[in-house]
XYZ file of C-alpha atoms in Angstrom:
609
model
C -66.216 50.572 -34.740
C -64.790 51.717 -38.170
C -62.035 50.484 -40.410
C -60.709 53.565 -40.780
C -60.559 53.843 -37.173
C -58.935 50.552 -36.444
C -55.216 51.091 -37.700
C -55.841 47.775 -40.062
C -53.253 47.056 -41.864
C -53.139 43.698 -44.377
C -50.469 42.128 -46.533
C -51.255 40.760 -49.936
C -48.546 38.073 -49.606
C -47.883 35.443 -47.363
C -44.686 36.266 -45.006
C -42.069 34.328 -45.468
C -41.692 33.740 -41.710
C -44.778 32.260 -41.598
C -44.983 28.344 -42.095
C -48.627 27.045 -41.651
C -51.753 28.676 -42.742
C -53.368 29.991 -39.473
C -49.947 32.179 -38.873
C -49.634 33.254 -42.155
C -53.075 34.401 -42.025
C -52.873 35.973 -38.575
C -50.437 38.291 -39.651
C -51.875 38.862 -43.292
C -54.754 39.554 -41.107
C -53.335 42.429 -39.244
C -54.017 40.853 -36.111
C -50.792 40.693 -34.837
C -46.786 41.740 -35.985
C -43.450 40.095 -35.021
C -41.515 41.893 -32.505
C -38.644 38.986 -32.057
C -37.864 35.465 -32.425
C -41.202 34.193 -30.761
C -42.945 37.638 -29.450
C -45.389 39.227 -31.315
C -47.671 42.071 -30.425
C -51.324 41.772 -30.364
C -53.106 44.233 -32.195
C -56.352 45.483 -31.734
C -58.215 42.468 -33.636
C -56.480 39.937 -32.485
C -56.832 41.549 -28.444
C -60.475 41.437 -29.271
C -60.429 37.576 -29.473
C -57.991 36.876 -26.862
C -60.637 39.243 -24.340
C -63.439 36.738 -25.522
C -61.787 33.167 -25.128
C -60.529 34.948 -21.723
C -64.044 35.617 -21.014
C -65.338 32.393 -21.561
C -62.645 30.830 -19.845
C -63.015 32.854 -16.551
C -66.713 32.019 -17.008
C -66.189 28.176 -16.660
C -63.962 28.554 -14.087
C -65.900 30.605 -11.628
C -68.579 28.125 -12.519
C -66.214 25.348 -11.391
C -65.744 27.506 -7.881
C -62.409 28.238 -8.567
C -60.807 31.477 -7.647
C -59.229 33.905 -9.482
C -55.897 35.341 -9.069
C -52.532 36.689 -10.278
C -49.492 35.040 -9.511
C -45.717 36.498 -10.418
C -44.266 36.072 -13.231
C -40.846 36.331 -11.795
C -39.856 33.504 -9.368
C -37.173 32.552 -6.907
C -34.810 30.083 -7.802
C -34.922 28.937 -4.174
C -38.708 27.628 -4.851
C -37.213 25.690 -7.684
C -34.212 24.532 -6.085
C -36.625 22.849 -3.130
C -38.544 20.978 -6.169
C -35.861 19.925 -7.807
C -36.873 21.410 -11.295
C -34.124 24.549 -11.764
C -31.503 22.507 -13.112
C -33.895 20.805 -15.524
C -35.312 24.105 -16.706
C -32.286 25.964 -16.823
C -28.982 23.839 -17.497
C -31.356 20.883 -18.834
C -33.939 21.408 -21.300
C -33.053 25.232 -20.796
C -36.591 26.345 -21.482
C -37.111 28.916 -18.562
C -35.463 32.970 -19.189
C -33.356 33.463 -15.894
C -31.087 35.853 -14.390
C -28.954 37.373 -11.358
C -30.251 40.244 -9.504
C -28.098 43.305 -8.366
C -28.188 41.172 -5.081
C -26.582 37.917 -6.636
C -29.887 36.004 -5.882
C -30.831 34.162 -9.313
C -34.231 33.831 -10.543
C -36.484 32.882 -13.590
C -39.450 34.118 -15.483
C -42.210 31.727 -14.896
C -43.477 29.087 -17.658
C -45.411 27.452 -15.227
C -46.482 28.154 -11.577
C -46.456 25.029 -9.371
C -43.354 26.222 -7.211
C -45.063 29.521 -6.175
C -48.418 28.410 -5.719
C -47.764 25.593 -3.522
C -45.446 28.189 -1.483
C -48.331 30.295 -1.242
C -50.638 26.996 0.026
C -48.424 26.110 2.493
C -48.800 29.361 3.987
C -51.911 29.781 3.986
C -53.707 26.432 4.019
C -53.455 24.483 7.552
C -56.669 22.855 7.904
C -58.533 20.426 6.113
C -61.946 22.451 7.106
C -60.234 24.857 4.105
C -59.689 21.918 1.909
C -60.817 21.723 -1.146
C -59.899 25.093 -2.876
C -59.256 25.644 -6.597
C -57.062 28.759 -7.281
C -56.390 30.102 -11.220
C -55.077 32.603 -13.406
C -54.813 34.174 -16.747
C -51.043 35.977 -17.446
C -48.010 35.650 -19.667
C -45.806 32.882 -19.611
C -42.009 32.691 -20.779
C -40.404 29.602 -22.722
C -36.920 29.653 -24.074
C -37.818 28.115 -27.020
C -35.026 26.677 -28.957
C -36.557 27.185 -31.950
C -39.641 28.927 -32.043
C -42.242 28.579 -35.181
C -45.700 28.742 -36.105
C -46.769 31.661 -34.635
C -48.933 31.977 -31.175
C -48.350 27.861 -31.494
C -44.609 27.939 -30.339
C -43.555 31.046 -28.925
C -41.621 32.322 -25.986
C -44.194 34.796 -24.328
C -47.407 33.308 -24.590
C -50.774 33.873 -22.522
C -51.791 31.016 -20.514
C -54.584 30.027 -18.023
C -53.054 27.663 -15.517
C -55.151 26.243 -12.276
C -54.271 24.531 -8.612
C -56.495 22.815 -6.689
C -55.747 21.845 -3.546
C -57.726 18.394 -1.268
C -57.298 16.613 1.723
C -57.646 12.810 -0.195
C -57.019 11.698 -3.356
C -60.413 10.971 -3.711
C -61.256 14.582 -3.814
C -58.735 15.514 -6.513
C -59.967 12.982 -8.408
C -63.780 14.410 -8.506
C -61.896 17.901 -9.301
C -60.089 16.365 -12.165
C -63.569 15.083 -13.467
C -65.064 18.293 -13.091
C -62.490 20.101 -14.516
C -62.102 17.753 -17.711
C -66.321 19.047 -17.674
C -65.264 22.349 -18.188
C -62.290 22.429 -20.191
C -64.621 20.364 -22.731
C -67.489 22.926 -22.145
C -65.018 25.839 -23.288
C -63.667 24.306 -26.112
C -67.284 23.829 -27.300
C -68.379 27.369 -26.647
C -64.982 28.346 -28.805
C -66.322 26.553 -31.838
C -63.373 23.990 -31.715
C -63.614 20.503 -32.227
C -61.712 18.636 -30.095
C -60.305 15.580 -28.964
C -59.134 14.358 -25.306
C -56.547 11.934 -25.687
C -53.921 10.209 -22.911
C -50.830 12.056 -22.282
C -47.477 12.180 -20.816
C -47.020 14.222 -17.430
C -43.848 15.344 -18.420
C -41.940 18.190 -16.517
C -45.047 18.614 -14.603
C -44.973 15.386 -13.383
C -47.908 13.311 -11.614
C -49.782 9.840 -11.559
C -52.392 10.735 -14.781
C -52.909 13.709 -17.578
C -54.857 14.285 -20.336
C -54.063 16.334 -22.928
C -56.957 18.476 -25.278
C -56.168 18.807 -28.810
C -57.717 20.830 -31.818
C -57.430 18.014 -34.906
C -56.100 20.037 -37.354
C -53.457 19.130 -40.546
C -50.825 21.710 -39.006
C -50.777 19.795 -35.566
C -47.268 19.067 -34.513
C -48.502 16.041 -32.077
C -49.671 12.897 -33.596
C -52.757 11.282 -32.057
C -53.443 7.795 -32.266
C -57.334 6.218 -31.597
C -59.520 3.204 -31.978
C -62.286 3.881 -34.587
C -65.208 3.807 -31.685
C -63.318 6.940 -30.216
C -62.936 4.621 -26.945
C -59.053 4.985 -26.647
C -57.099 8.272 -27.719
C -53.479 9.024 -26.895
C -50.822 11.022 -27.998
C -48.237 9.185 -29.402
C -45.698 9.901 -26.372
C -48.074 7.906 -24.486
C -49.786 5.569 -26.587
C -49.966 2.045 -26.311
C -50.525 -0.711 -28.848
C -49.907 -4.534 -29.685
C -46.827 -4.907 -32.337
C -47.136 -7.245 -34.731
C -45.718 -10.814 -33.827
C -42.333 -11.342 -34.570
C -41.544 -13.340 -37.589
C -40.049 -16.845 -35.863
C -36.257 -17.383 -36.668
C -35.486 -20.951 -37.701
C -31.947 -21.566 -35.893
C -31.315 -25.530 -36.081
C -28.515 -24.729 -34.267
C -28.964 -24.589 -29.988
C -25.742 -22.337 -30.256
C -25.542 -18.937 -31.474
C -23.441 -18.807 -35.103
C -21.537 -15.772 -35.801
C -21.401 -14.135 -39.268
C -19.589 -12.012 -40.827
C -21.235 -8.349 -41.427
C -19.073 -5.956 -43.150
C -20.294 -2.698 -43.659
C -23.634 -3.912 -42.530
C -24.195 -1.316 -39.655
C -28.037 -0.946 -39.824
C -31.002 -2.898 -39.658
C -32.191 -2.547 -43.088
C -28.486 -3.513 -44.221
C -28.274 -6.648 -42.463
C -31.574 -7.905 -43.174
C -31.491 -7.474 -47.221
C -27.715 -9.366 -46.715
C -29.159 -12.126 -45.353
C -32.791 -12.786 -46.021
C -33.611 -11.571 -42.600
C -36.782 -9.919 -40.998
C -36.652 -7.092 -39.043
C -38.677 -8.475 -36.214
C -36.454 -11.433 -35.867
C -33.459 -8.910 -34.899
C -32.335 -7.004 -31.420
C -30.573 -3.755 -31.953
C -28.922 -1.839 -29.666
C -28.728 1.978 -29.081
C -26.742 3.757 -26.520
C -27.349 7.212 -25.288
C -26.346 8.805 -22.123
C -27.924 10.417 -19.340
C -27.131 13.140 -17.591
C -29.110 14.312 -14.200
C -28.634 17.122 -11.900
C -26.648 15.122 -9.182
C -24.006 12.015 -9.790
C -21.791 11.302 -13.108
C -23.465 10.565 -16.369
C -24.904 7.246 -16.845
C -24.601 4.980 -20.505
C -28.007 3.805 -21.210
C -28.208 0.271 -23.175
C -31.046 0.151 -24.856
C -32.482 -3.464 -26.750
C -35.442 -3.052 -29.307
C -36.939 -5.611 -31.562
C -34.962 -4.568 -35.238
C -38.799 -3.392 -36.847
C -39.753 -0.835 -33.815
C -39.084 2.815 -33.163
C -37.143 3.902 -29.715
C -40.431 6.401 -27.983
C -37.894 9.047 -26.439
C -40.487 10.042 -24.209
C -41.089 6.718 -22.514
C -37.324 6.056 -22.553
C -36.748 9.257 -20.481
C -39.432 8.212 -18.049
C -37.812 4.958 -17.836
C -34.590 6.171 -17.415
C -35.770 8.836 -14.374
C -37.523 5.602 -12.621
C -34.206 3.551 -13.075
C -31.707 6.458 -11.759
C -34.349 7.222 -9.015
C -35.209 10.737 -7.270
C -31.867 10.695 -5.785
C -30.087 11.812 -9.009
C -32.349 14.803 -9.113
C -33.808 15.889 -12.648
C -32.674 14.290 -16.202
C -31.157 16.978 -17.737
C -30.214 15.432 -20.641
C -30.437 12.290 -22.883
C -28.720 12.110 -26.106
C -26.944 9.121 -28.894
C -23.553 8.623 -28.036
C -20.439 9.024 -30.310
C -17.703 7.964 -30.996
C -15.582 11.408 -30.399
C -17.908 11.145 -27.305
C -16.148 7.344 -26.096
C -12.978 8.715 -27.332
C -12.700 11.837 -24.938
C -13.854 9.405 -22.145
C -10.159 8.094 -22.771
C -11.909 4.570 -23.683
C -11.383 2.372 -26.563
C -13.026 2.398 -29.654
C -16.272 0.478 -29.395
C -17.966 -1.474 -32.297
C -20.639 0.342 -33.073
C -23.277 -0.847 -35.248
C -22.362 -4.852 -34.069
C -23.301 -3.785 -30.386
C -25.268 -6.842 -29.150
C -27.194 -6.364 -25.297
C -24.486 -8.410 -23.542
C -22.118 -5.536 -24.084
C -19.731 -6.173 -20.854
C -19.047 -3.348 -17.865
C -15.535 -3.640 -18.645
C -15.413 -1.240 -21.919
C -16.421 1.519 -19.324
C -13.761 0.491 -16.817
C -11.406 3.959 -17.016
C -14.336 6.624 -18.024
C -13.057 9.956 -16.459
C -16.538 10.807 -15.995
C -19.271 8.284 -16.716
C -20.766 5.958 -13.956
C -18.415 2.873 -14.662
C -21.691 0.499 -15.753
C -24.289 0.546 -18.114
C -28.032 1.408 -17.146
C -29.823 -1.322 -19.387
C -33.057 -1.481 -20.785
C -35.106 -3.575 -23.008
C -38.495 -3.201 -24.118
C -40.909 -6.133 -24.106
C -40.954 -6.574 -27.661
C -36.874 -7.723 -27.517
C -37.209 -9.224 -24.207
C -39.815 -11.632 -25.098
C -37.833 -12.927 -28.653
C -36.962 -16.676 -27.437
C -33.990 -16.200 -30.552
C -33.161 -13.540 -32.067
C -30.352 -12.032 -33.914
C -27.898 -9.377 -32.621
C -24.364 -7.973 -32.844
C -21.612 -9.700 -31.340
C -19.636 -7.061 -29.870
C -16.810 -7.495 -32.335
C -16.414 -5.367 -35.737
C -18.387 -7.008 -38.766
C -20.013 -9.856 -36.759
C -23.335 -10.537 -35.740
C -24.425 -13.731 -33.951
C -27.540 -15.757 -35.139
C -29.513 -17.317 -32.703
C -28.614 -15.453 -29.715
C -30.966 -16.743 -26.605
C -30.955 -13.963 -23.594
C -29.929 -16.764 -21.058
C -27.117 -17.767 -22.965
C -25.868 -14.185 -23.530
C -24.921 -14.038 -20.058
C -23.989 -11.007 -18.186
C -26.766 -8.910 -16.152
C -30.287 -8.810 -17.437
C -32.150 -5.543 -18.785
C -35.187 -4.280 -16.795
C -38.045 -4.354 -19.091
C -40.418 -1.279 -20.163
C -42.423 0.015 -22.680
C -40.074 1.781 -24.733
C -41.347 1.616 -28.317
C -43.734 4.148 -29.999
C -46.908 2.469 -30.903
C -47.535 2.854 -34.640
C -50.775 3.673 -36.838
C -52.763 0.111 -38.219
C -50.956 -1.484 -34.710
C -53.841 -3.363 -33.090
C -56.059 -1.799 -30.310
C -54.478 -2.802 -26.441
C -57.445 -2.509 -25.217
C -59.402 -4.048 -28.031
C -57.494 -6.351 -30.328
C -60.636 -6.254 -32.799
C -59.308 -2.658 -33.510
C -56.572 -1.004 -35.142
C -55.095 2.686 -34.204
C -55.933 5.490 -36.451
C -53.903 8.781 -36.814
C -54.466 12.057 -36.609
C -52.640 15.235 -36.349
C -53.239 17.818 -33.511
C -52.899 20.813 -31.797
C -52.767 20.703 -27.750
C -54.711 23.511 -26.484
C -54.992 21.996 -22.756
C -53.557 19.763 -20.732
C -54.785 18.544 -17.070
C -52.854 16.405 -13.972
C -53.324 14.927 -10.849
C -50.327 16.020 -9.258
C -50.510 14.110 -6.166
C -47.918 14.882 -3.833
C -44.901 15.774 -5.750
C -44.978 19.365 -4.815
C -46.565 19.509 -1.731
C -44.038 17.060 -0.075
C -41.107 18.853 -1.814
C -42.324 22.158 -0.772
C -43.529 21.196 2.955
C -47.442 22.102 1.899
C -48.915 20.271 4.916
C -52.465 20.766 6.438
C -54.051 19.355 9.818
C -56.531 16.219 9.046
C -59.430 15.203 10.791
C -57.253 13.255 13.381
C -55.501 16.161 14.021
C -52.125 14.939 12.214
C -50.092 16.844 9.550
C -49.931 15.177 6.135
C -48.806 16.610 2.895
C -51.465 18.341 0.076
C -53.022 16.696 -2.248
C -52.442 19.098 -6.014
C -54.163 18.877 -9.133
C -53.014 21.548 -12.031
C -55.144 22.342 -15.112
C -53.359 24.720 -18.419
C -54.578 25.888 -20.987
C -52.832 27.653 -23.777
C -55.248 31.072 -24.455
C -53.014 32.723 -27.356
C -52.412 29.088 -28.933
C -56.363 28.585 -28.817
C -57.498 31.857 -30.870
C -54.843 30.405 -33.270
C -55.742 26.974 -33.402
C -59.212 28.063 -34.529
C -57.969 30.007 -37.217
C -56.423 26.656 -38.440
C -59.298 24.463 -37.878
C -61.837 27.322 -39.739
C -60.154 29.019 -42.673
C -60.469 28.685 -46.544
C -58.559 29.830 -49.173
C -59.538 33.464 -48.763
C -58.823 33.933 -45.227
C -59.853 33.099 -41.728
C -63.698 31.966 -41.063
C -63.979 32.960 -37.090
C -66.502 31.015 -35.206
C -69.005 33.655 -33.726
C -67.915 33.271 -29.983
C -64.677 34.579 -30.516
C -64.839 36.366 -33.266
C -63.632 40.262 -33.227
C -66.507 41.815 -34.465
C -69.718 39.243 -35.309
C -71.009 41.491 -38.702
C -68.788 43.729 -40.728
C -70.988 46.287 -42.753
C -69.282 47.169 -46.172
C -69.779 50.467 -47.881
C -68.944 49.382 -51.972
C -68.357 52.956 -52.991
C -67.727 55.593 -50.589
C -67.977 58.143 -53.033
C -71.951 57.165 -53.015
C -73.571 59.360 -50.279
C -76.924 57.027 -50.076
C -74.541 53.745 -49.836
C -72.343 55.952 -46.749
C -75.597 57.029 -45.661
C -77.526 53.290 -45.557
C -74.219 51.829 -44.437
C -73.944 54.589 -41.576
C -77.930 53.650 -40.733
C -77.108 50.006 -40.538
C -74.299 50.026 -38.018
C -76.092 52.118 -35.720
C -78.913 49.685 -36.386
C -77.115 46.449 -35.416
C -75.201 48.077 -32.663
C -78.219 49.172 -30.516
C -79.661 45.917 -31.685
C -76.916 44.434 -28.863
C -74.204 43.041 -32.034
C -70.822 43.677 -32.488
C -70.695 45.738 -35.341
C -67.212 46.844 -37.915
C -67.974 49.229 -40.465
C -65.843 49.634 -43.438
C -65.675 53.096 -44.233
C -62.208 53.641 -45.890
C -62.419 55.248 -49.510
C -61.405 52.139 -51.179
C -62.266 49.627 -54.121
C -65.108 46.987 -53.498
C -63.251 44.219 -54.277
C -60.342 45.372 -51.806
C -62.692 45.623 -49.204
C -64.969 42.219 -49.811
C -61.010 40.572 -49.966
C -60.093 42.279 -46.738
C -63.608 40.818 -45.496
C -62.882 37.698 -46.275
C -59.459 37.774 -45.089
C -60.641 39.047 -41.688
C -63.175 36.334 -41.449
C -65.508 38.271 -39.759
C -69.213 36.309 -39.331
C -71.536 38.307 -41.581
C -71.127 40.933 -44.199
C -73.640 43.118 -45.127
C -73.163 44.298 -48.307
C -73.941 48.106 -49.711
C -74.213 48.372 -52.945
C -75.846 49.690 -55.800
C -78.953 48.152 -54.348
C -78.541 50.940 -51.789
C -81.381 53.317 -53.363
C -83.855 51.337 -52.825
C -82.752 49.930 -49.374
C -81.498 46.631 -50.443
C -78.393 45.204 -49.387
C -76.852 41.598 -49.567
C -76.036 39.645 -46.364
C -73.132 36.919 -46.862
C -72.430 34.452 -44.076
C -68.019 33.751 -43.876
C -68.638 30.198 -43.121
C -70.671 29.160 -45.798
C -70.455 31.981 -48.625
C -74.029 31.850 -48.571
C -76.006 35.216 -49.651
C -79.036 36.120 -50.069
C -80.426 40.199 -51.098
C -83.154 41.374 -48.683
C -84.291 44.734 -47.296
C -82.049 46.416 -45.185
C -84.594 46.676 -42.272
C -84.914 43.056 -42.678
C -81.086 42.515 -42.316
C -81.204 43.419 -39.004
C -83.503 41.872 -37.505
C -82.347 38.240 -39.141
C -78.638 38.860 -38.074
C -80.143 39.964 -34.295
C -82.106 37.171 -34.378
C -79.096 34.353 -35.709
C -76.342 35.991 -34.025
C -78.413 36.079 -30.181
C -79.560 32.359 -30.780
C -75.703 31.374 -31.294
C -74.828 33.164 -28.347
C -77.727 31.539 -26.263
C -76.784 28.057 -27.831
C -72.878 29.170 -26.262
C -74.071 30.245 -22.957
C -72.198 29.107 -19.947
C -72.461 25.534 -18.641
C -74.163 24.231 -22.352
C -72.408 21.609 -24.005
């Protein structure tokens, strides 16, 4: 392939769109152009990569004995409607494109595929002699992003790989799972990325366990938190810790004292007032709930004063509380006061809201549930005495016990967000490291969830109907090819790992006005091309130094270099990675690079690790 041939185009500057370094470099690249908000187009380059991570992706996958297919991208609304999800992906978060057809029949372009596939399973799987059976595709998903950024990393058309498999036992999924955490591992080797596989949260997917693959990188929106022995990884949505102990209050006093707070509406506030701790207060947080079916629900939240609410776990905890019946949480937001006010309720004393807040300040809500849902996580509920607001304006009480607050008691949960240097859970010796990262996969054991929902039912061995058990493995293709680009770039440009790089050499012609450099450079890439590699030649009739920049920029493996050494059949090879070079005959330079370039490919072959 030549340059000139390639319709290459690179920018000099960094677009101001572009935010982090693998997107700005993507599109100083040329490997791909913004189209809208969150769509870009893939050029040539960039197609070239996505084909090769494809490749190696399809490659595990067979090897796994899953089946390939393609599923539609457009779905019913009826398939959603039986799962429950359509109100949480359309009215809730509102992350799914969706639309009325000329026959008044609604449906949505597909960010994920659970509803069709498990259609498709109960049709066509009704005995467990079928069972187990692993079904996958590669194709573009949609996500109404509210705000989408960073490139390939947050877009609303993306290309995805997402796979089902199907068992008779739990048992079965499970050895699935295991074999597909195998391959999702032996793929993210073979890309050149280093990875991590940390705990996650199932999330709109739902199910009993996931794990989530991330690329560490700086850029990485999700925070990762880990014991030093690499034992225990989790995203922070999911992570656990121990907190500190609480600093004891000293309350000589069996009663709880009120004081007088004016102005002092935050944590921070009241403790420099009053020589407090943190960890020896209870705040309070309200935020309410709304769910597909039934009115909106206040949630009363209690959190030891020093720890952060985990929205995440509070959502989970809140869908648990409510129960299925309530259908999916839609939404889950702080309330206001304009909020209490158009509720034709009284003002409430925000900022002195203590966890005994009574039932009676919702008595007369046109439209919210006429009780609070309360929660407390452990590190409140287990304070013996604590400090909290007193449900008046300005006061807070010292010494409040819970069994003297009165009034009904919080369920417990885990509702804080474990913090970096917090001490290991499951090793106390340790403490939690952070790191940034970049989720390129994520894998569940669905269980039921969609089976039952969806009637997927298949004869057992007794001859009785139960429901399917699911598992469901994604992984993010167009994200990948540019999460590498973040993990392997330097301040010229991208540094491509060979797997899935374009092109593995780029042969560079210094002047093209030198027939014996075209001529060697024209000799070479026929050379390396029947020698089996992947071979770009730059022919265009420019300067050196804008080609070796547009090299660099590329990131390309190898450059061969033709130069002025040209007359006598010397060149100089240069390895991206590194910026090692080294002159040697041109005859040579082939065989090294076939030699180098075949043993990396052999060391990525399928199934290696």
């Amino acid at each position: 392939m030549r340059v000139s041939r390639l319709m290459l185009v690179t920018l000099r500057d960094d677009p101001a769109e572009a935010e982090i370094p693998s997107h700005k470099l993507l599109l100083r690249g040329g490997y791909m152009r913004r189209v809208a908000s969150g769509v870009y187009a893939y050029l040539p380059l960039l197609w070239r990569v996505l084909s090769k991570i494809s490749a190696i992706v399809r490659q595990e996958m067979n090897a796994t004995g899953a089946l390939e297919t393609l599923l539609p991208a457009l779905q019913p609304a009826s398939l959603w409607e039986r799962s429950g999800r359509w109100q949480g992906y359309t009215a809730g978060e509102g992350i799914m494109f969706h639309l009325v057809d000329r026959q008044e029949r609604s449906l949505g372009l597909g960010p994920t595929h659970e509803e069709v596939i498990t259609a498709l399973a109960a049709d066509l799987l009704r005995s467990y002699r079928q069972l187990p059976v692993s079904l996958y595709q590669i194709q573009t998903k949609f996500r109404d992003e509210i705000r989408p950024r960073f490139g390939l990393m947050r877009g609303r058309e993306f290309i995805m790989k997402d796979a089902y498999s199907f068992h008779a036992d739990e048992a079965d999924l499970r050895l699935t799972y295991a074999r597909m955490d195998q391959a999702y591992r032996r793929i993210f080797s073979r890309c050149g990325l280093r990875t991590v596989a940390v705990e996650a949260d199932s999330g709109a997917i739902g199910g009993s366990a996931s794990q989530e693959f991330m690329v560490t990188a700086a850029a990485g929106e999700d925070l990762i938190l880990s014991s030093a022995d690499g034992r225990y990884a989790a995203n922070q949505e999911r992570a656990c810790s121990l907190p500190e102990p609480a600093v004891p209050l000293v309350c000589p006093s069996p009663e709880a004292v009120e004081l007088h707070t004016p102005g002092q509406h935050s944590i921070e506030d009241l403790c420099a007032a009053h020589g407090l701790e943190p960890s020896q207060t209870v705040k309070v947080l309200l935020l309410l709930a709304r769910c597909a079916i039934g009115q909106a629900r206040v949630v009363l939240v209690s959190l030891r004063g020093d720890q952060q609410l985990n929205p995440t776990k509070l959502a989970n905890a809140v869908s648990a509380a409510v129960g299925e019946g309530a259908g999916a949480l839609l939404e889950l937001e702080p309330i206001s006061a304009e909020q209490i006010r158009s509720e034709g309720l009284p003002e409430w004393p925000l900022g002195c809201l203590g966890p005994h807040l009574g039932d009676e300040l919702l008595s007369g809500a046109r439209s919210w549930h006429p009780a609070f849902l309360r929660l407390a996580d452990a590190t409140a509920a287990e304070l013996d005495v604590f400090v909290c607001g007193a449900n008046r304006p300005d006061t807070h009480l010292v010494g409040a016990r819970w069994e003297a607050l009165g009034g009904a008691r919080p369920s417990v949960a885990d509702l804080r967000s474990a913090q970096p240097g917090e001490r290991c859970l499951q090793d106390p010796t340790q403490r939690l490291e952070a790191s940034r990262g970049i989720e390129v996969g994520h894998i569940f054991q669905l269980g039921r969830k969609y089976s039952q929902a969806l009637e997927a039912t298949f004869t057992n061995e007794q001859g009785l109907d139960e429901p399917l058990w699911m598992g469901c493995y994604g992984i993010g293709v167009s994200r990948l090819a540019q999460a590498a680009v973040e993990q392997h770039h330097d301040q010229q440009g991208i540094c491509w790992p060979v797997a899935i790089a374009p092109f593995e050499v780029i042969v560079v012609v210094a002047s093209a006005q030198d027939p014996v450099q075209v001529a060697l450079g024209e000799t070479l890439h026929d050379k390396l091309e029947q020698a089996g590699l992947e071979v770009l030649l730059d022919d265009r009739s420019e300067r050196a130094g804008v080609k070796f920049k547009d090299a660099d920029l590329i990131g390309i493996p190898w450059r061969v270099v033709v130069g002025r050494g040209a007359a006598s059949a010397q060149v100089e090879l240069v390895e991206r990675a590194s910026g090692a070079k080294s002159e040697m005959a041109a005859d040579a330079v082939v065989a090294q690079l076939q030699q180098t370039i075949l043993a990396a490919r052999g060391g990525l072959a399928l199934g290696s690790s």
